[in-house]
Backbone as JSON Lines, residues from 0, in Angstrom:
{"i":0,"aa":"S","n":[-3.34,-0.37,-15.83],"ca":[-4.63,0.09,-15.32],"c":[-4.53,1.54,-14.88]}
{"i":1,"aa":"Y","n":[-5.61,2.26,-15.06],"ca":[-5.66,3.65,-14.62],"c":[-6.26,3.78,-13.21]}
{"i":2,"aa":"D","n":[-6.67,2.69,-12.62],"ca":[-7.17,2.74,-11.25],"c":[-6.05,3.18,-10.32]}
{"i":3,"aa":"H","n":[-6.42,3.83,-9.25],"ca":[-5.42,4.27,-8.29],"c":[-5.45,3.42,-7.02]}
{"i":4,"aa":"W","n":[-6.11,2.28,-7.06],"ca":[-6.13,1.39,-5.92],"c":[-6.19,-0.06,-6.41]}
{"i":5,"aa":"Y","n":[-5.8,-0.96,-5.51],"ca":[-5.92,-2.39,-5.77],"c":[-6.15,-3.07,-4.43]}
{"i":6,"aa":"D","n":[-7.16,-3.92,-4.36],"ca":[-7.55,-4.58,-3.11],"c":[-7.2,-6.06,-3.13]}
{"i":7,"aa":"F","n":[-6.91,-6.59,-1.93],"ca":[-6.57,-8.0,-1.74],"c":[-7.44,-8.58,-0.63]}
{"i":8,"aa":"K","n":[-8.15,-9.64,-0.93],"ca":[-9.03,-10.28,0.05],"c":[-8.21,-10.96,1.15]}
{"i":9,"aa":"L","n":[-8.83,-10.99,2.34],"ca":[-8.2,-11.66,3.48],"c":[-9.12,-12.68,4.13]}
{"i":10,"aa":"G","n":[-10.18,-13.07,3.46],"ca":[-11.05,-14.11,4.0],"c":[-12.29,-13.62,4.71]}
{"i":11,"aa":"S","n":[-12.53,-12.31,4.7],"ca":[-13.73,-11.75,5.33],"c":[-14.18,-10.54,4.52]}
{"i":12,"aa":"S","n":[-15.47,-10.35,4.45],"ca":[-15.99,-9.16,3.77],"c":[-15.86,-7.91,4.64]}
{"i":13,"aa":"K","n":[-15.44,-8.08,5.88],"ca":[-15.32,-6.95,6.8],"c":[-14.02,-6.18,6.66]}
{"i":14,"aa":"Y","n":[-13.01,-6.78,6.01],"ca":[-11.73,-6.12,5.87],"c":[-10.96,-6.68,4.67]}
{"i":15,"aa":"H","n":[-10.01,-5.9,4.18],"ca":[-9.13,-6.32,3.09],"c":[-7.88,-5.46,3.11]}
{"i":16,"aa":"L","n":[-6.84,-5.93,2.45],"ca":[-5.64,-5.13,2.25],"c":[-5.84,-4.29,0.99]}
{"i":17,"aa":"T","n":[-5.28,-3.1,0.98],"ca":[-5.42,-2.24,-0.18],"c":[-4.13,-1.46,-0.43]}
{"i":18,"aa":"I","n":[-3.9,-1.17,-1.7],"ca":[-2.8,-0.31,-2.12],"c":[-3.44,0.89,-2.81]}
{"i":19,"aa":"N","n":[-3.09,2.1,-2.39],"ca":[-3.63,3.32,-2.98],"c":[-2.5,4.19,-3.48]}
{"i":20,"aa":"L","n":[-2.59,4.62,-4.72],"ca":[-1.61,5.54,-5.31],"c":[-2.08,6.96,-5.04]}
{"i":21,"aa":"L","n":[-1.33,7.71,-4.26],"ca":[-1.69,9.06,-3.83],"c":[-0.77,10.06,-4.53]}
{"i":22,"aa":"D","n":[-1.03,10.31,-5.79],"ca":[-0.16,11.16,-6.59],"c":[-0.04,12.56,-6.01]}
{"i":23,"aa":"G","n":[-1.13,13.11,-5.5],"ca":[-1.1,14.46,-4.93],"c":[-0.18,14.58,-3.72]}
{"i":24,"aa":"D","n":[-0.01,13.47,-2.99],"ca":[0.87,13.45,-1.82],"c":[2.23,12.81,-2.13]}
{"i":25,"aa":"S","n":[2.41,12.36,-3.36],"ca":[3.64,11.67,-3.79],"c":[3.93,10.44,-2.93]}
{"i":26,"aa":"K","n":[2.85,9.68,-2.62],"ca":[2.99,8.51,-1.75],"c":[2.17,7.35,-2.28]}
{"i":27,"aa":"I","n":[2.5,6.2,-1.76],"ca":[1.69,5.0,-1.93],"c":[1.28,4.55,-0.54]}
{"i":28,"aa":"R","n":[-0.02,4.31,-0.36],"ca":[-0.51,3.82,0.93],"c":[-0.75,2.32,0.81]}
{"i":29,"aa":"V","n":[-0.21,1.57,1.77],"ca":[-0.46,0.14,1.91],"c":[-1.23,0.01,3.22]}
{"i":30,"aa":"A","n":[-2.45,-0.54,3.16],"ca":[-3.3,-0.48,4.35],"c":[-4.2,-1.69,4.51]}
{"i":31,"aa":"L","n":[-4.59,-1.9,5.75],"ca":[-5.71,-2.79,6.06],"c":[-6.92,-1.89,6.15]}
{"i":32,"aa":"W","n":[-7.9,-2.11,5.29],"ca":[-9.15,-1.35,5.3],"c":[-10.2,-2.21,5.99]}
{"i":33,"aa":"I","n":[-10.75,-1.69,7.07],"ca":[-11.8,-2.39,7.82],"c":[-13.11,-1.69,7.46]}
{"i":34,"aa":"S","n":[-13.93,-2.34,6.65],"ca":[-15.15,-1.7,6.15],"c":[-16.23,-1.62,7.22]}
{"i":35,"aa":"E","n":[-16.21,-2.55,8.14],"ca":[-17.12,-2.48,9.28],"c":[-16.55,-3.31,10.41]}
{"i":36,"aa":"G","n":[-16.79,-2.87,11.63],"ca":[-16.3,-3.63,12.76],"c":[-15.27,-2.89,13.58]}
{"i":37,"aa":"K","n":[-15.73,-1.96,14.38],"ca":[-14.8,-1.23,15.25],"c":[-14.15,-2.19,16.24]}
{"i":38,"aa":"D","n":[-14.81,-3.32,16.54],"ca":[-14.21,-4.32,17.42],"c":[-12.94,-4.9,16.8]}
{"i":39,"aa":"I","n":[-12.91,-5.05,15.49],"ca":[-11.72,-5.54,14.81],"c":[-10.59,-4.53,14.94]}
{"i":40,"aa":"Y","n":[-10.9,-3.26,14.68],"ca":[-9.91,-2.2,14.82],"c":[-9.4,-2.14,16.25]}
{"i":41,"aa":"D","n":[-10.31,-2.17,17.22],"ca":[-9.94,-2.06,18.62],"c":[-9.02,-3.21,19.06]}
{"i":42,"aa":"K","n":[-9.3,-4.41,18.57],"ca":[-8.44,-5.56,18.88],"c":[-7.03,-5.35,18.31]}
{"i":43,"aa":"L","n":[-6.96,-4.87,17.08],"ca":[-5.67,-4.58,16.47],"c":[-4.94,-3.49,17.24]}
{"i":44,"aa":"Y","n":[-5.67,-2.41,17.56],"ca":[-5.05,-1.28,18.25],"c":[-4.54,-1.67,19.63]}
{"i":45,"aa":"A","n":[-5.24,-2.58,20.29],"ca":[-4.81,-3.05,21.6],"c":[-3.46,-3.77,21.5]}
{"i":46,"aa":"N","n":[-3.13,-4.25,20.31],"ca":[-1.87,-4.94,20.05],"c":[-0.94,-4.12,19.16]}
{"i":47,"aa":"K","n":[-1.14,-2.81,19.16],"ca":[-0.42,-1.88,18.29],"c":[1.1,-2.04,18.38]}
{"i":48,"aa":"D","n":[1.64,-2.06,19.57],"ca":[3.09,-2.14,19.73],"c":[3.66,-3.43,19.15]}
{"i":49,"aa":"T","n":[2.99,-4.54,19.38],"ca":[3.44,-5.83,18.86],"c":[3.34,-5.86,17.34]}
{"i":50,"aa":"I","n":[2.24,-5.34,16.81],"ca":[2.04,-5.3,15.36],"c":[3.1,-4.44,14.69]}
{"i":51,"aa":"E","n":[3.34,-3.25,15.23],"ca":[4.34,-2.36,14.64],"c":[5.75,-2.94,14.75]}
{"i":52,"aa":"A","n":[6.05,-3.6,15.87],"ca":[7.37,-4.23,16.02],"c":[7.53,-5.35,14.98]}
{"i":53,"aa":"S","n":[6.5,-6.13,14.78],"ca":[6.55,-7.2,13.79],"c":[6.67,-6.64,12.37]}
{"i":54,"aa":"H","n":[5.96,-5.54,12.11],"ca":[5.97,-4.92,10.78],"c":[7.3,-4.19,10.52]}
{"i":55,"aa":"G","n":[7.93,-3.7,11.57],"ca":[9.22,-3.04,11.43],"c":[9.16,-1.54,11.3]}
{"i":56,"aa":"S","n":[7.97,-0.96,11.43],"ca":[7.85,0.51,11.4],"c":[6.51,0.93,11.99]}
{"i":57,"aa":"A","n":[6.45,2.21,12.35],"ca":[5.21,2.77,12.88],"c":[4.15,2.8,11.79]}
{"i":58,"aa":"L","n":[2.91,2.63,12.18],"ca":[1.79,2.66,11.26],"c":[0.87,3.82,11.59]}
{"i":59,"aa":"E","n":[0.07,4.22,10.64],"ca":[-0.97,5.23,10.9],"c":[-2.24,4.49,11.27]}
{"i":60,"aa":"W","n":[-2.8,4.84,12.41],"ca":[-4.01,4.2,12.93],"c":[-5.15,5.21,12.86]}
{"i":61,"aa":"D","n":[-6.21,4.89,12.14],"ca":[-7.33,5.82,11.98],"c":[-8.64,5.08,12.21]}
{"i":62,"aa":"R","n":[-9.24,5.29,13.38],"ca":[-10.47,4.6,13.76],"c":[-11.69,5.16,13.04]}
{"i":63,"aa":"K","n":[-11.62,6.37,12.57],"ca":[-12.72,7.02,11.85],"c":[-14.03,6.89,12.63]}
{"i":64,"aa":"D","n":[-14.04,7.47,13.81],"ca":[-15.18,7.31,14.72],"c":[-16.53,7.73,14.14]}
{"i":65,"aa":"L","n":[-16.55,8.63,13.18],"ca":[-17.81,9.09,12.6],"c":[-18.22,8.28,11.38]}
{"i":66,"aa":"Q","n":[-17.46,7.23,11.06],"ca":[-17.76,6.37,9.91],"c":[-17.78,4.91,10.35]}
{"i":67,"aa":"K","n":[-18.31,4.05,9.48],"ca":[-18.27,2.61,9.75],"c":[-16.86,2.05,9.57]}
{"i":68,"aa":"A","n":[-16.12,2.63,8.65],"ca":[-14.8,2.1,8.28],"c":[-13.7,2.58,9.22]}
{"i":69,"aa":"A","n":[-12.56,1.9,9.12],"ca":[-11.33,2.28,9.84],"c":[-10.17,1.73,9.02]}
{"i":70,"aa":"W","n":[-8.94,2.19,9.34],"ca":[-7.78,1.63,8.64],"c":[-6.52,1.68,9.49]}
{"i":71,"aa":"V","n":[-5.59,0.83,9.07],"ca":[-4.24,0.81,9.6],"c":[-3.34,0.88,8.37]}
{"i":72,"aa":"A","n":[-2.46,1.89,8.31],"ca":[-1.75,2.14,7.06],"c":[-0.27,2.4,7.25]}
{"i":73,"aa":"D","n":[0.46,2.1,6.2],"ca":[1.86,2.45,6.07],"c":[2.01,3.19,4.73]}
{"i":74,"aa":"Y","n":[3.03,4.01,4.61],"ca":[3.21,4.83,3.42],"c":[4.61,4.67,2.84]}
{"i":75,"aa":"I","n":[4.67,4.8,1.54],"ca":[5.93,4.79,0.81],"c":[6.01,6.12,0.05]}
{"i":76,"aa":"S","n":[7.06,6.86,0.26],"ca":[7.23,8.16,-0.41],"c":[7.87,7.98,-1.78]}
{"i":77,"aa":"G","n":[7.72,9.0,-2.62],"ca":[8.43,9.05,-3.89],"c":[7.63,8.65,-5.11]}
{"i":78,"aa":"F","n":[6.31,8.51,-4.97],"ca":[5.49,8.11,-6.11],"c":[5.05,9.31,-6.94]}
{"i":79,"aa":"S","n":[5.07,9.13,-8.26],"ca":[4.53,10.13,-9.18],"c":[4.12,9.44,-10.47]}
{"i":80,"aa":"Y","n":[2.94,9.79,-10.97],"ca":[2.54,9.28,-12.28],"c":[3.47,9.81,-13.37]}
{"i":81,"aa":"D","n":[4.02,10.99,-13.18],"ca":[4.85,11.64,-14.2],"c":[6.28,11.11,-14.27]}
{"i":82,"aa":"D","n":[6.77,10.54,-13.17],"ca":[8.16,10.05,-13.14],"c":[8.15,8.56,-12.84]}
{"i":83,"aa":"Q","n":[8.4,7.77,-13.86],"ca":[8.36,6.31,-13.71],"c":[9.73,5.69,-13.45]}
{"i":84,"aa":"S","n":[10.73,6.52,-13.24],"ca":[12.09,6.02,-13.09],"c":[12.29,5.14,-11.86]}
{"i":85,"aa":"N","n":[11.47,5.3,-10.84],"ca":[11.62,4.51,-9.61],"c":[10.48,3.51,-9.41]}
{"i":86,"aa":"W","n":[9.69,3.28,-10.42],"ca":[8.53,2.4,-10.25],"c":[8.91,0.97,-9.87]}
{"i":87,"aa":"R","n":[9.96,0.43,-10.43],"ca":[10.37,-0.94,-10.08],"c":[10.71,-1.02,-8.59]}
{"i":88,"aa":"E","n":[11.47,-0.06,-8.1],"ca":[11.82,0.0,-6.68],"c":[10.57,0.15,-5.81]}
{"i":89,"aa":"L","n":[9.64,1.01,-6.23],"ca":[8.41,1.2,-5.47],"c":[7.55,-0.06,-5.46]}
{"i":90,"aa":"Q","n":[7.51,-0.76,-6.59],"ca":[6.76,-2.02,-6.65],"c":[7.31,-3.03,-5.66]}
{"i":91,"aa":"E","n":[8.63,-3.12,-5.58],"ca":[9.24,-4.05,-4.64],"c":[8.95,-3.65,-3.2]}
{"i":92,"aa":"L","n":[8.98,-2.35,-2.91],"ca":[8.64,-1.88,-1.56],"c":[7.18,-2.16,-1.22]}
{"i":93,"aa":"V","n":[6.29,-1.97,-2.18],"ca":[4.87,-2.24,-1.96],"c":[4.67,-3.71,-1.6]}
{"i":94,"aa":"I","n":[5.28,-4.6,-2.36],"ca":[5.14,-6.04,-2.09],"c":[5.68,-6.38,-0.71]}
{"i":95,"aa":"T","n":[6.86,-5.85,-0.37],"ca":[7.46,-6.1,0.94],"c":[6.56,-5.61,2.06]}
{"i":96,"aa":"K","n":[6.06,-4.38,1.94],"ca":[5.22,-3.81,3.0],"c":[3.87,-4.52,3.09]}
{"i":97,"aa":"L","n":[3.3,-4.88,1.95],"ca":[2.02,-5.57,1.94],"c":[2.11,-6.92,2.64]}
{"i":98,"aa":"L","n":[3.14,-7.69,2.3],"ca":[3.32,-9.0,2.94],"c":[3.64,-8.86,4.42]}
{"i":99,"aa":"S","n":[4.42,-7.86,4.77],"ca":[4.76,-7.62,6.17],"c":[3.53,-7.21,6.97]}
{"i":100,"aa":"L","n":[2.72,-6.33,6.41],"ca":[1.5,-5.91,7.11],"c":[0.57,-7.1,7.3]}
{"i":101,"aa":"K","n":[0.39,-7.89,6.27],"ca":[-0.47,-9.08,6.38],"c":[0.03,-10.01,7.48]}
{"i":102,"aa":"K","n":[1.32,-10.29,7.48],"ca":[1.9,-11.19,8.49],"c":[1.73,-10.62,9.9]}
{"i":103,"aa":"S","n":[1.86,-9.3,10.04],"ca":[1.79,-8.66,11.36],"c":[0.38,-8.62,11.94]}
{"i":104,"aa":"I","n":[-0.62,-8.48,11.07],"ca":[-2.0,-8.35,11.56],"c":[-2.77,-9.66,11.56]}
{"i":105,"aa":"Q","n":[-2.35,-10.6,10.73],"ca":[-3.1,-11.86,10.55],"c":[-3.44,-12.57,11.86]}
{"i":106,"aa":"P","n":[-2.53,-12.64,12.83],"ca":[-2.87,-13.34,14.08],"c":[-4.04,-12.71,14.86]}
{"i":107,"aa":"Y","n":[-4.37,-11.48,14.57],"ca":[-5.41,-10.77,15.32],"c":[-6.73,-10.68,14.56]}
{"i":108,"aa":"L","n":[-6.77,-11.24,13.37],"ca":[-7.98,-11.22,12.56],"c":[-8.71,-12.55,12.66]}
{"i":109,"aa":"N","n":[-9.99,-12.45,12.82],"ca":[-10.83,-13.65,12.81],"c":[-11.53,-13.7,11.47]}
{"i":110,"aa":"N","n":[-11.27,-14.7,10.67],"ca":[-11.96,-14.83,9.4],"c":[-13.35,-15.38,9.65]}
{"i":111,"aa":"R","n":[-14.31,-14.42,9.68],"ca":[-15.69,-14.79,9.99],"c":[-16.5,-14.93,8.73]}
């Protein structure tokens, strides 16, 4: 696929997990995208330390106060469309981080 993102449902239309290929930054973003609901973000952020400890690394927290959306993200360095030599390793890291992020945030999400 030529798409630079892939989304995974989590049981609510208010949020989903997403993978974004950021070729310009040479990174892959693995994130929880909250399309609406600052209360959801605020609940997660109130548990930031526990979530990050469970996930095993610091996350980027972006409330996006001037928008409806917000996100919680982790990044993997070393991505390039031009160099596919490390794609298998990056795929494994994406899967590991995606599952870890889901496990870390799931207790704080209400599937409404």
